[in-house]
Short mmCIF file of C-alpha atoms in Angstrom, two decimals:
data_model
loop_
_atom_site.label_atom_id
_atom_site.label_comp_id
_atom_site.label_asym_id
_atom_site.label_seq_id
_atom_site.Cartn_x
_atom_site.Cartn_y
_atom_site.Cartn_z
CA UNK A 7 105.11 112.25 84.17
CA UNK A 8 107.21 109.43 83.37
CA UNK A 9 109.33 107.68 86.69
CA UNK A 10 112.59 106.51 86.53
CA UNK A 11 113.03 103.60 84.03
CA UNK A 12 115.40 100.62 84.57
CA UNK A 13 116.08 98.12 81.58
CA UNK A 14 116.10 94.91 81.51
CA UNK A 15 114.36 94.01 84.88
CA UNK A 16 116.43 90.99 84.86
CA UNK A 17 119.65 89.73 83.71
CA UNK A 18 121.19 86.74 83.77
CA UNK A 19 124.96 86.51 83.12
CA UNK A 20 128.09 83.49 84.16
CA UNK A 21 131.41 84.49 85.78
CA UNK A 22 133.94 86.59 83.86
CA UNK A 23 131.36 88.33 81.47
CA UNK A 24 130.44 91.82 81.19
CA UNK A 25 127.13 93.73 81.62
CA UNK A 26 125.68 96.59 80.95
CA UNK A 27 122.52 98.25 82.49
CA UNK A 28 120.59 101.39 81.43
CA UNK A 29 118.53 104.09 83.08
CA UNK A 30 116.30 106.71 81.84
CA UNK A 31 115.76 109.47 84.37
CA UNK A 32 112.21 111.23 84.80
CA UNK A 33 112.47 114.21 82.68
CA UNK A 34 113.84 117.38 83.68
CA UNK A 35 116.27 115.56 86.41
CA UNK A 36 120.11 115.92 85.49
CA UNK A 37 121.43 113.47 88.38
CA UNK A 38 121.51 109.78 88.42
CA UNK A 39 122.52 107.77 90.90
CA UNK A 40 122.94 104.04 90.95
CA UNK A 41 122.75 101.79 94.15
CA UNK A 42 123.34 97.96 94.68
CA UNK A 43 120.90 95.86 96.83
CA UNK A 44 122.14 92.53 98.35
CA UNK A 45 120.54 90.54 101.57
CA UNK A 46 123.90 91.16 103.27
CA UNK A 47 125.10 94.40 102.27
CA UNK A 48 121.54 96.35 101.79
CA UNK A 49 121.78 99.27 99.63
CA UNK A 50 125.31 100.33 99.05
CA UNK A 51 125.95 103.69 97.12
CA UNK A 52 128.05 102.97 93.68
CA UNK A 53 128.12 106.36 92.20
CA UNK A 54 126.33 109.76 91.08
CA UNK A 55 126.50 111.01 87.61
CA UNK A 56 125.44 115.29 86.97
CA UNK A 57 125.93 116.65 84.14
CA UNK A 58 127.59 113.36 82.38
CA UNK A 59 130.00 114.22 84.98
CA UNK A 60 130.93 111.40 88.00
CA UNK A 61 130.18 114.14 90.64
CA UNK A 62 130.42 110.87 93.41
CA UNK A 63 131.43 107.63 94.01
CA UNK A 64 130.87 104.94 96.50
CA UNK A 65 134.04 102.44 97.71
CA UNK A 66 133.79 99.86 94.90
CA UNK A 67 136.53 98.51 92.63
CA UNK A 68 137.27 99.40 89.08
CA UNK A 69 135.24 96.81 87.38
CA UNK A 70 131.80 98.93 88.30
CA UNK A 71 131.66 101.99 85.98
CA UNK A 72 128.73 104.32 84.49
CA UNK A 73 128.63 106.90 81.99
CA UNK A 74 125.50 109.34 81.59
CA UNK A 75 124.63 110.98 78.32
CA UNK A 76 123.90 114.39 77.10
CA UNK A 77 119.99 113.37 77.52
CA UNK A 78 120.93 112.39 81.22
CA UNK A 79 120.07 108.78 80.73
CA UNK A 80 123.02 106.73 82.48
CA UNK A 81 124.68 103.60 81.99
CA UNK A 82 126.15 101.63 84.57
CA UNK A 83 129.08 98.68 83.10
CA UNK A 84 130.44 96.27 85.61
CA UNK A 85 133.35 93.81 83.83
CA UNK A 86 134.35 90.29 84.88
CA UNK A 87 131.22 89.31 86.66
CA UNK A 88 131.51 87.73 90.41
CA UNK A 89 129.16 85.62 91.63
CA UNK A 90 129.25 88.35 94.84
CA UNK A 91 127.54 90.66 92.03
CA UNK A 92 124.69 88.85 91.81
CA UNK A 93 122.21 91.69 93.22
CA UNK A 94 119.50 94.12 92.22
CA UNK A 95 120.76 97.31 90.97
CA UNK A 96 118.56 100.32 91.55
CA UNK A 97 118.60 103.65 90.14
CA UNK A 98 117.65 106.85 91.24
CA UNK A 99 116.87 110.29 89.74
CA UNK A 100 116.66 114.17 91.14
CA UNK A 101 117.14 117.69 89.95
CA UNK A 102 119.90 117.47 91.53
CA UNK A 103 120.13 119.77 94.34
CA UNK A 104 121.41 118.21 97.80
CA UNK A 105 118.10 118.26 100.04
CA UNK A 106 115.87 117.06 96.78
CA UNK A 107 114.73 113.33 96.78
CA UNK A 108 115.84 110.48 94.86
CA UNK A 109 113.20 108.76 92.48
CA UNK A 110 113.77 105.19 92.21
CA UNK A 111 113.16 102.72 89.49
CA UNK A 112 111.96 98.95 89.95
CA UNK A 113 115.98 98.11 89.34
CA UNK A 114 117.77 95.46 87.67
CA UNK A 115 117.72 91.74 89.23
CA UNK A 116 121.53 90.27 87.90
CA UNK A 117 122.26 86.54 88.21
CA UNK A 118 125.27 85.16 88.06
CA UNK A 119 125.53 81.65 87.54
CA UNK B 186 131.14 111.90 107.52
CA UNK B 187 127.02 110.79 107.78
CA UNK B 188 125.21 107.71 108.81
CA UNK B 189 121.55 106.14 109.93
CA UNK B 190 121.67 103.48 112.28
CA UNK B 191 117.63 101.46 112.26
CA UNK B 192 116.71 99.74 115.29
CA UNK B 193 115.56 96.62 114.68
CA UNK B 194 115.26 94.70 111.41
CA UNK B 195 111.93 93.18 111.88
CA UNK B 196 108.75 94.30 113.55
CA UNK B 197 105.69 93.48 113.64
CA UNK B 198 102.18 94.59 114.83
CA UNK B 199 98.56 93.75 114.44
CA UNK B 200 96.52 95.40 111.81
CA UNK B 201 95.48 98.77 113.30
CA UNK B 202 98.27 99.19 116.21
CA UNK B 203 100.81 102.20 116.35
CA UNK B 204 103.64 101.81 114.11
CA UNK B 205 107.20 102.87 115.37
CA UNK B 206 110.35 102.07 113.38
CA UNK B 207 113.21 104.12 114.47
CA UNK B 208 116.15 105.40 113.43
CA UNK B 209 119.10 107.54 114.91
CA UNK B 210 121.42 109.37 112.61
CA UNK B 211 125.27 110.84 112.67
CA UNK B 212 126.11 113.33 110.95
CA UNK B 213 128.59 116.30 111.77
CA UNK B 214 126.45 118.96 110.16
CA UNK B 215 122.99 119.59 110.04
CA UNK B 216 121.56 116.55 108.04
CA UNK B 217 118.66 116.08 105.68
CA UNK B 218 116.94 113.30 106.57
CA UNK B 219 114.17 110.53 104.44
CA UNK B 220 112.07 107.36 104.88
CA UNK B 221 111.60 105.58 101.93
CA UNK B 222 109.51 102.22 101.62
CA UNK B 223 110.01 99.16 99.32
CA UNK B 224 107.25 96.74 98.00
CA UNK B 225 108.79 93.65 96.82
CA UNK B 226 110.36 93.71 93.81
CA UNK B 227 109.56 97.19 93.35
CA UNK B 228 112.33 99.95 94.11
CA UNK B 229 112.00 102.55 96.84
CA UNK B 230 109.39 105.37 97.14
CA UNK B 231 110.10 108.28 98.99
CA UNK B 232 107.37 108.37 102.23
CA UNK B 233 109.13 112.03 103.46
CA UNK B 234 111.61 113.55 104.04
CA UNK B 235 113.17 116.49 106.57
CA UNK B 236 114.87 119.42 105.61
CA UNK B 237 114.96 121.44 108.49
CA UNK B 238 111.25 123.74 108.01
CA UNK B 239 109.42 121.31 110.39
CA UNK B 240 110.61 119.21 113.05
CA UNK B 241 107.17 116.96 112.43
CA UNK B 242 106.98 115.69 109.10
CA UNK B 243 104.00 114.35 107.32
CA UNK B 244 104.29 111.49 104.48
CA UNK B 245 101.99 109.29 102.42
CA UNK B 246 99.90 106.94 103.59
CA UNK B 247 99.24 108.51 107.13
CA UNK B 248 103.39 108.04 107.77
CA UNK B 249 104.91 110.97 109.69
CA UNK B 250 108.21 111.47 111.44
CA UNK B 251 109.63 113.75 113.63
CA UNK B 252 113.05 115.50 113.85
CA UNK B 253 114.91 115.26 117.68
CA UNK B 254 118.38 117.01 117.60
CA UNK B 255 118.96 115.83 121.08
CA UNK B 256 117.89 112.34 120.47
CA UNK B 257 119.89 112.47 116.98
CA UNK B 258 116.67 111.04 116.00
CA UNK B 259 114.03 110.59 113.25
CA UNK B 260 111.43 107.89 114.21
CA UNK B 261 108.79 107.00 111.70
CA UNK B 262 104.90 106.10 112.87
CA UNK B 263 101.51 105.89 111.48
CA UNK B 264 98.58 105.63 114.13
CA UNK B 265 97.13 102.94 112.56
CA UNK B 266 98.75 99.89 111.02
CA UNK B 267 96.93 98.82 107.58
CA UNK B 268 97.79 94.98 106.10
CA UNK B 269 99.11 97.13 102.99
CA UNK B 270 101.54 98.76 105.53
CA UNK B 271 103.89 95.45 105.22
CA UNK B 272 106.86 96.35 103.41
CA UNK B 273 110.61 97.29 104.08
CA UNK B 274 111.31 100.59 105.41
CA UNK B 275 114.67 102.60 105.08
CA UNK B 276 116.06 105.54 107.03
CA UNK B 277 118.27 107.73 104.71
CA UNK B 278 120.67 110.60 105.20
CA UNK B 279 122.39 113.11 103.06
CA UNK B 280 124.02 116.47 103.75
CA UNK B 281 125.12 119.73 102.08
CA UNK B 282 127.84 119.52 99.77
CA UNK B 283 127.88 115.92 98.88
CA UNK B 284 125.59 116.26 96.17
CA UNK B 285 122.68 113.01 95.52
CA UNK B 286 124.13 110.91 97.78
CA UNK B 287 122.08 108.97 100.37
CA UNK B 288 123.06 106.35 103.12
CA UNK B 289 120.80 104.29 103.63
CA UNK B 290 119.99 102.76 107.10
CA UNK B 291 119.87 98.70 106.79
CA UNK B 292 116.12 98.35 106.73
CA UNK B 293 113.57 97.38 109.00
CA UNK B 294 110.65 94.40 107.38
CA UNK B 295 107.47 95.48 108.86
CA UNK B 296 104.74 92.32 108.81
CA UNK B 297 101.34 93.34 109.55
CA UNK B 298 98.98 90.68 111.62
CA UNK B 299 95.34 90.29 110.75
#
């Protein structure tokens, strides 16, 4: 069975731009989370997508969105890149249910210069 | 609202010497509870996790944990340390009714000495 699968492994990106980062869950899993790691921070929660539906979300601003598709592979946007954004970006997948684990990919490394 | 608090962010032991990372939760109902590890550059992988059948809980690689509701606790050991033990270890917590989401503890770096 394929695990979770993160593209690209790394990104680099300068100040102001826009990214966007993809997940494929392992199949048969309908929720996707997404996390950002930083040295300072650790892993902070950014947001859950079930059912292409944003069933939660994590306290950070506007310019961090996702989307997930009919398939249940996700998308996660963030606009007008900070260098405070610099950070690997992990995602996790599960059937869903509340007490089921998280499988993680190897996440996104983003650079911003 | 739910929480993990790890003690200590680094510790090390010698190859083969008990392993003990700890952790203490919060949470205001009963909580589920995980250990994960992390290899560098690699994401996490889940070593176990509690969900209320078993206060002891066996993982991979000869991890296990146990549950203490008076302690709020949920310690993680291995008898044995291995060299391919050194990684970073998280604590997580969920809960009923807030669907996938985990908080994470801030990590502990376990180094392993020859």
């Amino acid at each position: 069975k394929a695990g979770v699968t993160q593209t690209p492994r790394y990104l680099i990106k300068t100040r102001g731009q826009q990214v966007t980062l993809s997940c494929s869950p392992i199949s048969g899993h309908r929720s996707v989370s997404w996390y950002q790691q930083t040295p300072g921070q650790g892993l902070q929660f950014l947001f859950e997508y079930f059912s292409e539906t944003q069933r939660n979300k994590g306290n950070f601003p506007g310019r961090f969105s996702g989307r997930q598709f009919s398939n249940s592979r996700s998308e996660m946007n963030v606009s007008t890149l900070e260098l405070g954004d610099s950070a690997l970006y992990l995602c996790a997948s599960s059937l869903g249910e509340e007490n089921q684990p998280q499988h993680f990919g190897d996440g996104t490394r983003l650079s911003i210069l | 609202a739910q929480s993990v608090t790890q003690l200590g962010s680094h510790v090390s032991v010698s190859e083969g010497a008990l392993v003990l990372l700890r952790c203490n939760y919060s949470s205001s109902v009963p909580p589920y509870l995980f250990w994960y590890v992390q290899y560098p550059n690699q994401g996490l992988q889940l070593l176990l996790k509690y969900t209320s059948a078993a206060t002891l809980v066996k993982g991979i690689n000869g991890f296990e944990a146990e549950f203490k509701k008076s302690e709020t606790s949920f310690h993680l050991t291995k008898p044995s340390a291995h060299m391919s033990d050194a990684a970073e270890y998280f604590c997580a917590v969920s809960a009923p009714n807030v669907g996938s989401k985990i908080i994470f503890g801030s990590g502990t770096r376990l180094s392993i000495r020859p």
